[in-house]
PDB file of C-alpha atoms in Angstrom:
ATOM      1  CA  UNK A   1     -22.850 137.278  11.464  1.00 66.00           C
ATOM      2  CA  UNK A   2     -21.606 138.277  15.132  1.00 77.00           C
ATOM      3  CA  UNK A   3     -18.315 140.380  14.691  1.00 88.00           C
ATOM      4  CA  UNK A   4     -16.674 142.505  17.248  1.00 93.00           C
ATOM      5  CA  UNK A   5     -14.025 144.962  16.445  1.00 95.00           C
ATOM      6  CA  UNK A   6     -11.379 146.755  18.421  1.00 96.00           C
ATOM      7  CA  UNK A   7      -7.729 148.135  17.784  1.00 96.00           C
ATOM      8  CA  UNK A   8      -4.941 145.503  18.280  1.00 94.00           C
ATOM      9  CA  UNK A   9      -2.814 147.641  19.952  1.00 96.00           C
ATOM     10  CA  UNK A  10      -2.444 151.182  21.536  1.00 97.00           C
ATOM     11  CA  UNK A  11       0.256 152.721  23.201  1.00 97.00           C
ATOM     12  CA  UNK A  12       0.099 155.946  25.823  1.00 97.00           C
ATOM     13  CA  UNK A  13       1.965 157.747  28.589  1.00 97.00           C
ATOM     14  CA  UNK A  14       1.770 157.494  32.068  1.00 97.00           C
ATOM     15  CA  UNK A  15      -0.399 160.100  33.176  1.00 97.00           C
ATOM     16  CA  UNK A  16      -2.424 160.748  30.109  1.00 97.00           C
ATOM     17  CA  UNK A  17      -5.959 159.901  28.955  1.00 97.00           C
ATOM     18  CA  UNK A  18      -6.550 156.780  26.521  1.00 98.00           C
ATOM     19  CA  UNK A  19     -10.256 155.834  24.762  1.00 98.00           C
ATOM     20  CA  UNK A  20     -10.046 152.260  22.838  1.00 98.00           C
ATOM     21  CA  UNK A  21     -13.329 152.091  20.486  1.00 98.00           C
ATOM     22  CA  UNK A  22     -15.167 148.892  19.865  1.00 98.00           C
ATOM     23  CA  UNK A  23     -17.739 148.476  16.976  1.00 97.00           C
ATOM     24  CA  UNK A  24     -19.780 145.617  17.527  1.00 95.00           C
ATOM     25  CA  UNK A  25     -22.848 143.791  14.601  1.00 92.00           C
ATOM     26  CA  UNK A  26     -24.442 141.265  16.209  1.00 86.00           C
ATOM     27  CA  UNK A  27     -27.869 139.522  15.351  1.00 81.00           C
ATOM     28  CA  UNK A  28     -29.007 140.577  19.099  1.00 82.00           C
ATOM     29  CA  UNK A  29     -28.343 143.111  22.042  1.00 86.00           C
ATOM     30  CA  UNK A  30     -28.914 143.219  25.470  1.00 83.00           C
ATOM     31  CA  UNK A  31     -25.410 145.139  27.023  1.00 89.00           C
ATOM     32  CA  UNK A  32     -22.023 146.118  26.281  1.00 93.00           C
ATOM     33  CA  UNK A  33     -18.719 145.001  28.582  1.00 92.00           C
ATOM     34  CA  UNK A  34     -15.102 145.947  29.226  1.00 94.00           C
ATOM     35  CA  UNK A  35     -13.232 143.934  30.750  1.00 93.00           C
ATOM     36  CA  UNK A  36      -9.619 144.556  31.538  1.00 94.00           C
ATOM     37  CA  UNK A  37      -7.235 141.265  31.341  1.00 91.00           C
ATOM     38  CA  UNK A  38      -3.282 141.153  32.343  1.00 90.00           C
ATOM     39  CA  UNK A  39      -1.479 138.454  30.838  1.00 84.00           C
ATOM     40  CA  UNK A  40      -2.232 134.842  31.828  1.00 80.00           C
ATOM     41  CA  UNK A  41      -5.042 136.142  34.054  1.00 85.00           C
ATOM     42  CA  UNK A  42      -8.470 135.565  34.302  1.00 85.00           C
ATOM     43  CA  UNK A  43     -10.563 139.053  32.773  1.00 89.00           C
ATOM     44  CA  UNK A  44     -12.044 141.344  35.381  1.00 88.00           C
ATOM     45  CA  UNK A  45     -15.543 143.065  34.762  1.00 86.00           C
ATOM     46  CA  UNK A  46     -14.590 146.951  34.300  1.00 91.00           C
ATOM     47  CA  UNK A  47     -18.118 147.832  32.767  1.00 90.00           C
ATOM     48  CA  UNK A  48     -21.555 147.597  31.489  1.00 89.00           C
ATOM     49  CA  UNK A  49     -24.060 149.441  29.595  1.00 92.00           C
ATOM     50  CA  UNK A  50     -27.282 148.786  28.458  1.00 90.00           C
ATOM     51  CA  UNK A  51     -28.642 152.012  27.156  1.00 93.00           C
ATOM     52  CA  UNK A  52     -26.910 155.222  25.023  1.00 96.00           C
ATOM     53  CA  UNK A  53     -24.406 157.109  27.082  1.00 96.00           C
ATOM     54  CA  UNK A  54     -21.761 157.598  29.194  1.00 96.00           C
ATOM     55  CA  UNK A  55     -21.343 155.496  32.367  1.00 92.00           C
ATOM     56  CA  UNK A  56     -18.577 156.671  34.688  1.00 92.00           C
ATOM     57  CA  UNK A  57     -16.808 154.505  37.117  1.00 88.00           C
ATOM     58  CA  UNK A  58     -13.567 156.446  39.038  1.00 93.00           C
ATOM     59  CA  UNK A  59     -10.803 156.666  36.503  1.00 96.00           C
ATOM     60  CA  UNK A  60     -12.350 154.640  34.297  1.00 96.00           C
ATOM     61  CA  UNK A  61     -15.771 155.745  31.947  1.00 96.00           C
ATOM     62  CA  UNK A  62     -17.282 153.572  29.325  1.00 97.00           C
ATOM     63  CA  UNK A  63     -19.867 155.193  26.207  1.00 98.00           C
ATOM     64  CA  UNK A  64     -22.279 153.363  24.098  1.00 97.00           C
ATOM     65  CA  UNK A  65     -24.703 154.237  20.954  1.00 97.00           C
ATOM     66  CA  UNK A  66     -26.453 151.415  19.877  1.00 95.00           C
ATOM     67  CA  UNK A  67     -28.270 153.047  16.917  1.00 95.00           C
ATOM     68  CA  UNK A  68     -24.018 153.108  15.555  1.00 96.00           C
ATOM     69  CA  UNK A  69     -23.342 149.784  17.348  1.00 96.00           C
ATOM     70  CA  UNK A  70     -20.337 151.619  18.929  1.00 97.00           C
ATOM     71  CA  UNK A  71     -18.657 152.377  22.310  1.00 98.00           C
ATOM     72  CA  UNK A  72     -15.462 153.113  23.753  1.00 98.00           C
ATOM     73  CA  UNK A  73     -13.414 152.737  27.150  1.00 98.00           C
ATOM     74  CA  UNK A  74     -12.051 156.063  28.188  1.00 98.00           C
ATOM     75  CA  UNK A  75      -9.390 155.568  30.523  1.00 97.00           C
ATOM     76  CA  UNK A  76      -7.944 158.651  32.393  1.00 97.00           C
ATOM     77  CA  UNK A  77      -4.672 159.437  34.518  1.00 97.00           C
ATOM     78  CA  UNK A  78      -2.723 156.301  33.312  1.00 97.00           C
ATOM     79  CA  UNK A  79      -0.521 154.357  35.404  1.00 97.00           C
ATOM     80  CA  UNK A  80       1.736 151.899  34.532  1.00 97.00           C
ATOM     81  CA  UNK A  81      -0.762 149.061  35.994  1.00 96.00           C
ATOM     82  CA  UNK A  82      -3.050 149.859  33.739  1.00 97.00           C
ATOM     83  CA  UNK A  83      -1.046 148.110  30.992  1.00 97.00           C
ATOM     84  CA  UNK A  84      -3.293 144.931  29.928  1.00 96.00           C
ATOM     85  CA  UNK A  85      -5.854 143.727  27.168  1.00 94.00           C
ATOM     86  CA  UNK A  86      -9.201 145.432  27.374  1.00 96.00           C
ATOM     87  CA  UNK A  87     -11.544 143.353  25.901  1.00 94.00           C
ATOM     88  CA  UNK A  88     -15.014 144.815  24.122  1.00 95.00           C
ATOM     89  CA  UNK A  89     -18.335 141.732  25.075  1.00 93.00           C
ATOM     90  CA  UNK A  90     -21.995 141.979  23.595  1.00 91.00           C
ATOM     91  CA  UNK A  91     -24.280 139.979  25.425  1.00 84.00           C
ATOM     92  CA  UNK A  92     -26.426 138.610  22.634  1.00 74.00           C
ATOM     93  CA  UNK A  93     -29.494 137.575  24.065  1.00 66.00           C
ATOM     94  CA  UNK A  94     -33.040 139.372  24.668  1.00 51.00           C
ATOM     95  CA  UNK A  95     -33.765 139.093  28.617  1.00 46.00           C
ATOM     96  CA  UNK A  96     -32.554 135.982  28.334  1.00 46.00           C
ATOM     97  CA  UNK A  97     -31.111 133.660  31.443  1.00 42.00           C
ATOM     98  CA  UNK A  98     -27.823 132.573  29.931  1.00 52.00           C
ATOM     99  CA  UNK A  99     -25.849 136.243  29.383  1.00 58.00           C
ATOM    100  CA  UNK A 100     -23.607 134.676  26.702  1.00 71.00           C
ATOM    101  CA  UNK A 101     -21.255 136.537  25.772  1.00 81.00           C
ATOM    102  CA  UNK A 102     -19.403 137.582  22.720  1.00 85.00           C
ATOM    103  CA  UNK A 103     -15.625 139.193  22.983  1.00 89.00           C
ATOM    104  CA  UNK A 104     -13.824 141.119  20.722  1.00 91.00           C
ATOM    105  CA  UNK A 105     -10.091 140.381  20.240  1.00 89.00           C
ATOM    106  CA  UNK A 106      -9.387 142.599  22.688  1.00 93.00           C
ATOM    107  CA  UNK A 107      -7.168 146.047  22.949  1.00 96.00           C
ATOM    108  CA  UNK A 108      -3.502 145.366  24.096  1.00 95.00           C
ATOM    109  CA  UNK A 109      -2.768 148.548  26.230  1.00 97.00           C
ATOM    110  CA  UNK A 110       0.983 149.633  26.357  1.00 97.00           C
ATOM    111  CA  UNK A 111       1.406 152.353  28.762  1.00 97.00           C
ATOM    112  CA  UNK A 112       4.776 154.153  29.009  1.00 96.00           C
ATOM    113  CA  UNK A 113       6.996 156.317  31.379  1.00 95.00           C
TER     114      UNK A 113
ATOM    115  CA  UNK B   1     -13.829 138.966  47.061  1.00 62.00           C
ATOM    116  CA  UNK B   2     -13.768 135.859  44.569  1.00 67.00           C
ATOM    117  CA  UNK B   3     -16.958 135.161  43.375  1.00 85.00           C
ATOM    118  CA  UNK B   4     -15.905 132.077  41.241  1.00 90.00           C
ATOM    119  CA  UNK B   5     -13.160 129.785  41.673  1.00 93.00           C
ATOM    120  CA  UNK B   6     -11.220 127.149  39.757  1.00 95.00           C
ATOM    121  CA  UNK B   7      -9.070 124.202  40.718  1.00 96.00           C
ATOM    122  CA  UNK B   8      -6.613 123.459  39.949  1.00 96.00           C
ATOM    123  CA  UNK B   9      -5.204 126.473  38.607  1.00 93.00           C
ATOM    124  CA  UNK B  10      -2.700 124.879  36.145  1.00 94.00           C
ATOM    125  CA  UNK B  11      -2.197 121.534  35.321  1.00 96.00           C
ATOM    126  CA  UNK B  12       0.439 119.697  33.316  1.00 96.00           C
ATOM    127  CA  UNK B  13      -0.493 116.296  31.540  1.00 96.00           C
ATOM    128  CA  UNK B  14       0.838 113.633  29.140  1.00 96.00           C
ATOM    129  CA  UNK B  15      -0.658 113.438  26.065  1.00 96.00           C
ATOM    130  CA  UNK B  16      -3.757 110.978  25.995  1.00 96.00           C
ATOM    131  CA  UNK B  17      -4.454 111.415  30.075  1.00 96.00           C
ATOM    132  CA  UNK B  18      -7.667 112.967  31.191  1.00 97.00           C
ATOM    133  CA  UNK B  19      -7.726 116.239  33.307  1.00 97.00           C
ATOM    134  CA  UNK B  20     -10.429 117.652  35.206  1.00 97.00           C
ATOM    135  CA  UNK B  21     -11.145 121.203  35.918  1.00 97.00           C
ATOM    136  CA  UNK B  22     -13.214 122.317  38.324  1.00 96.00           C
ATOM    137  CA  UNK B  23     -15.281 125.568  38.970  1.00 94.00           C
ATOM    138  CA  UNK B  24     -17.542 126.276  41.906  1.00 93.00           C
ATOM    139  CA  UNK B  25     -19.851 129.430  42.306  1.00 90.00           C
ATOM    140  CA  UNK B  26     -19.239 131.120  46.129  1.00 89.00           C
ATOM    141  CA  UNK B  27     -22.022 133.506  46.599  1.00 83.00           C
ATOM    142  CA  UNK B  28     -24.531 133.100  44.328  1.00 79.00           C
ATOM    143  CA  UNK B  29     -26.364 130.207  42.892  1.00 79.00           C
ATOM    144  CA  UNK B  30     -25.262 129.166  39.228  1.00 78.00           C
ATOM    145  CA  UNK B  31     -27.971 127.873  37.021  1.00 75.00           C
ATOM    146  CA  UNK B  32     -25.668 128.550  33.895  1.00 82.00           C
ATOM    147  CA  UNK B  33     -22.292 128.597  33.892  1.00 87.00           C
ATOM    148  CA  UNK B  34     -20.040 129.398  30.962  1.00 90.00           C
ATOM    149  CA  UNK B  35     -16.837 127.048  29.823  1.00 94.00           C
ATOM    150  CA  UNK B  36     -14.392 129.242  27.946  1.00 93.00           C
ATOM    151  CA  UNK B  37     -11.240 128.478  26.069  1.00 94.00           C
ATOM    152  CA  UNK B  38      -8.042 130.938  25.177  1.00 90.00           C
ATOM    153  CA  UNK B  39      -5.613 130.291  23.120  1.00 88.00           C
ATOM    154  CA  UNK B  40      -2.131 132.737  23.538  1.00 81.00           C
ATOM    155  CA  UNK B  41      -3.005 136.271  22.440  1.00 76.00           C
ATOM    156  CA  UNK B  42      -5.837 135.345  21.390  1.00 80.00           C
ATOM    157  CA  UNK B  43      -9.753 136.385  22.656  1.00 81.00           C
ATOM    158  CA  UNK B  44     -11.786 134.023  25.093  1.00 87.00           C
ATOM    159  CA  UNK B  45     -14.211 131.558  22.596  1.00 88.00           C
ATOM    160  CA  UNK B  46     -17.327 130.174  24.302  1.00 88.00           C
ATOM    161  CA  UNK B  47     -17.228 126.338  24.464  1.00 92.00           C
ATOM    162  CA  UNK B  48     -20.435 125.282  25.711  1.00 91.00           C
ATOM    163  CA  UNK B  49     -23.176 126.358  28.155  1.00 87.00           C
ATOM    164  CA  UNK B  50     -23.429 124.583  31.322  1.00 85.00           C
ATOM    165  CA  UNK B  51     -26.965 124.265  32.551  1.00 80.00           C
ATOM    166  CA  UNK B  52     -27.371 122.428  36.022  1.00 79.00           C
ATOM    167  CA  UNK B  53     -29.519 119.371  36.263  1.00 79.00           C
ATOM    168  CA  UNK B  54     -29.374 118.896  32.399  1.00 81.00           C
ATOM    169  CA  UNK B  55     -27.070 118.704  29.017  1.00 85.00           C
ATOM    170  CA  UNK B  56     -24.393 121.331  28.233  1.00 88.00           C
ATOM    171  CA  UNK B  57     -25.148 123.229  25.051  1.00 88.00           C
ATOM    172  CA  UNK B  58     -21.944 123.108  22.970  1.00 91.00           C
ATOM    173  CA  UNK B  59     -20.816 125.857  20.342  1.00 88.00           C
ATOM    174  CA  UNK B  60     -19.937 124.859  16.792  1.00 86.00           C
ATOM    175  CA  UNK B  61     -16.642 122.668  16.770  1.00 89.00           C
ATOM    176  CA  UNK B  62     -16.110 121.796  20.100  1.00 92.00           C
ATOM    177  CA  UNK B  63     -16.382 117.777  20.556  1.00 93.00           C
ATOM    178  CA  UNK B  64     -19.055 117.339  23.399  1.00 91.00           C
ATOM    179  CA  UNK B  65     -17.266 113.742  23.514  1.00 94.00           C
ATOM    180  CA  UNK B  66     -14.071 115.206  23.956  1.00 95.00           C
ATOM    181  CA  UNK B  67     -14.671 117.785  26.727  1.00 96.00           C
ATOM    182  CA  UNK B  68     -17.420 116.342  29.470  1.00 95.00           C
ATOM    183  CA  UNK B  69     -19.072 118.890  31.152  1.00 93.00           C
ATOM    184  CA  UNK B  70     -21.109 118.170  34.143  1.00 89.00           C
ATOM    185  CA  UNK B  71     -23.165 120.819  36.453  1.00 86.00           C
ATOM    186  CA  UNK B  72     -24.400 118.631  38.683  1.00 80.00           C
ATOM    187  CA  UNK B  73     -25.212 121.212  41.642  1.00 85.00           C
ATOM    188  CA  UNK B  74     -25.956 125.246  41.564  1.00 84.00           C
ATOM    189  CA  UNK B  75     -22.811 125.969  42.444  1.00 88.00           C
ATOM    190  CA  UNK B  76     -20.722 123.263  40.513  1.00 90.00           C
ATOM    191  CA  UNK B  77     -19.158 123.013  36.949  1.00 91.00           C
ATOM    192  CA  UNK B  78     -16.666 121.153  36.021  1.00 94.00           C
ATOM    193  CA  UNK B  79     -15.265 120.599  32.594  1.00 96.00           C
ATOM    194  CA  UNK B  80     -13.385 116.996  32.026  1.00 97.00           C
ATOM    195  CA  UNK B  81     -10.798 117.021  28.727  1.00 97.00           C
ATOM    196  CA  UNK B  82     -10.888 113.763  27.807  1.00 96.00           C
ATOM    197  CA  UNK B  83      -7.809 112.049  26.299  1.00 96.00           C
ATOM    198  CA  UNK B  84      -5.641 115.442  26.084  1.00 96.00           C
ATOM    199  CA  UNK B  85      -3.108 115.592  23.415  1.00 96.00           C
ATOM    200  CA  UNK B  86      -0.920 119.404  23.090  1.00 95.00           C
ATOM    201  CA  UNK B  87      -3.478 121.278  20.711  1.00 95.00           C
ATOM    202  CA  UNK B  88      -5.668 120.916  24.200  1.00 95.00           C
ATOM    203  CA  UNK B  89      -3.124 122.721  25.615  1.00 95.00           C
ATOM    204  CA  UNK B  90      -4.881 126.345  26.447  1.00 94.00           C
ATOM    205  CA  UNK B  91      -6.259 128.745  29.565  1.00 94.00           C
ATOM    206  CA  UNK B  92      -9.533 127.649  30.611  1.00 95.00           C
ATOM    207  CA  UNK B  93     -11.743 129.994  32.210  1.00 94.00           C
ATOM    208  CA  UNK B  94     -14.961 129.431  33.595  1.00 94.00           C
ATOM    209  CA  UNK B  95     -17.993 132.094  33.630  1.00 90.00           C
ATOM    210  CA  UNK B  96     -21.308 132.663  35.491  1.00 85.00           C
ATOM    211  CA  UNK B  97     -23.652 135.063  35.098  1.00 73.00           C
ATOM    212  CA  UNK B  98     -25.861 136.577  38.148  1.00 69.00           C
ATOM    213  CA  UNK B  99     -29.407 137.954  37.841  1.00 66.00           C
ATOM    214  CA  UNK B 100     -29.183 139.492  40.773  1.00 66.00           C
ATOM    215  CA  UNK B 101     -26.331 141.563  39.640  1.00 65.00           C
ATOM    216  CA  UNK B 102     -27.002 141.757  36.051  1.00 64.00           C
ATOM    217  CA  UNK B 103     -22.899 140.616  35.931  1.00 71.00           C
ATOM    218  CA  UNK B 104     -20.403 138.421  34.186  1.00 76.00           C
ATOM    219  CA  UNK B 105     -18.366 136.850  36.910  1.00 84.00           C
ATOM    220  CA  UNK B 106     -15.304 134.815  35.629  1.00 89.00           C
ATOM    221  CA  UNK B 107     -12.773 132.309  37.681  1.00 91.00           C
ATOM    222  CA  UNK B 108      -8.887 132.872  37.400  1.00 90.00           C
ATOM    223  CA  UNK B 109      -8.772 130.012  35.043  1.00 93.00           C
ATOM    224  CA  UNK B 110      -6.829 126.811  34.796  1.00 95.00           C
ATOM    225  CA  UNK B 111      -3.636 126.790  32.792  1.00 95.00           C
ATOM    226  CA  UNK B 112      -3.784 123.293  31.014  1.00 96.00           C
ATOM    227  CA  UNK B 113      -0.560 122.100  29.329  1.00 96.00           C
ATOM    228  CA  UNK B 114      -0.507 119.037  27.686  1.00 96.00           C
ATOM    229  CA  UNK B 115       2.699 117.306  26.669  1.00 95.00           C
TER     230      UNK B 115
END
């Protein structure tokens, strides 16, 4: 079956560095998202990868291995905006056109004073 | 900017009425669009796949009778809850996906509440 996992909650400090892991089994692969959702909002595309690695994006880096179906968001110098859901995706398709996508439950980031 | 947008943004309905949500593709052009559904603090669950010019695919338990979809153009979508009653009641988000950007683009959603 598809599942998705990733910690309910986490709680840091303002100024500190966070990672939130996702483990992911799915009957296909073809990427990896984070996505960062405040409440009642729409999620926003934080980011993708595709092969093993770290991808690095301003404050904000993102790891995968595939062979362990595992990858984190690493999330550095906290501020208090940064308090939201991060949500873990596997697109589970080969090359296909449609990019479905499956989420996790998604990571429900408390970030304090 | 916004890449994908929804109208309306929320909507509030008596129970058996019919809403329609819209969701239009700015800058690129949409052959599939996604129809997603979350429920409060819960994860986004895939509804059905909008293809233009043809039937949406639906996912497992979600009446195709119930919610219409129709992508009649490439940059087009819209989603039709049919006969609403308060279980309905949920954020609707809408999704494409761009080649060209190898991206998941989604709208800010429509808050449905049905009473």
């Amino acid at each position: 079956g598809q599942n998705i996992d990733q910690p309910t909650e986490m709680t840091a400090t303002e100024g500190a560095i966070v990672q939130i892991n996702c483990t992911y089994q799915t009957s296909g692969f073809n990427g990896l998202f984070w996505y960062q959702q405040h409440a009642g909002e729409a999620p926003t595309f934080l980011s993708y990868n595709v092969l093993d690695g770290l991808e690095e994006k301003g404050r904000f880096s993102s790891f995968l291995s595939r062979s362990k179906g595992y990858s984190y968001l690493l999330l550095k110098e906290l501020q208090m905006k940064d308090s939201a859901s991060y949500l873990c995706a596997v697109r589970d398709d080969y090359g296909g056109s449609q990019g479905n996508l499956i989420f996790g439950k998604g990571t429900k980031l408390s970030v304090k004073p | 900017g916004a890449v994908v947008s929804q109208h309306p943004s929320w909507v509030i309905c008596k129970s058996g009425t019919s809403v329609k949500i819209e969701c239009r593709s700015l800058d690129f052009q949409a052959t599939t669009m996604f129809w997603y559904r979350q429920f409060p603090k819960q994860s986004l669950m895939l509804m059905a796949t909008s293809n233009e010019g043809s039937k949406a695919t639906y996912e497992q338990g979600v009446e195709k009778d119930k919610f219409l979809i129709n992508h009649a153009s490439l940059t087009l979508s819209t989603l039709t809850v049919t006969s609403a009653h308060p279980e309905d009641s949920s954020f609707y988000i809408c999704s494409l996906w761009t080649v060209q950007r190898n991206e998941q683009f989604f709208g800010p959603g429509t808050r449905l509440t049905v009473l």
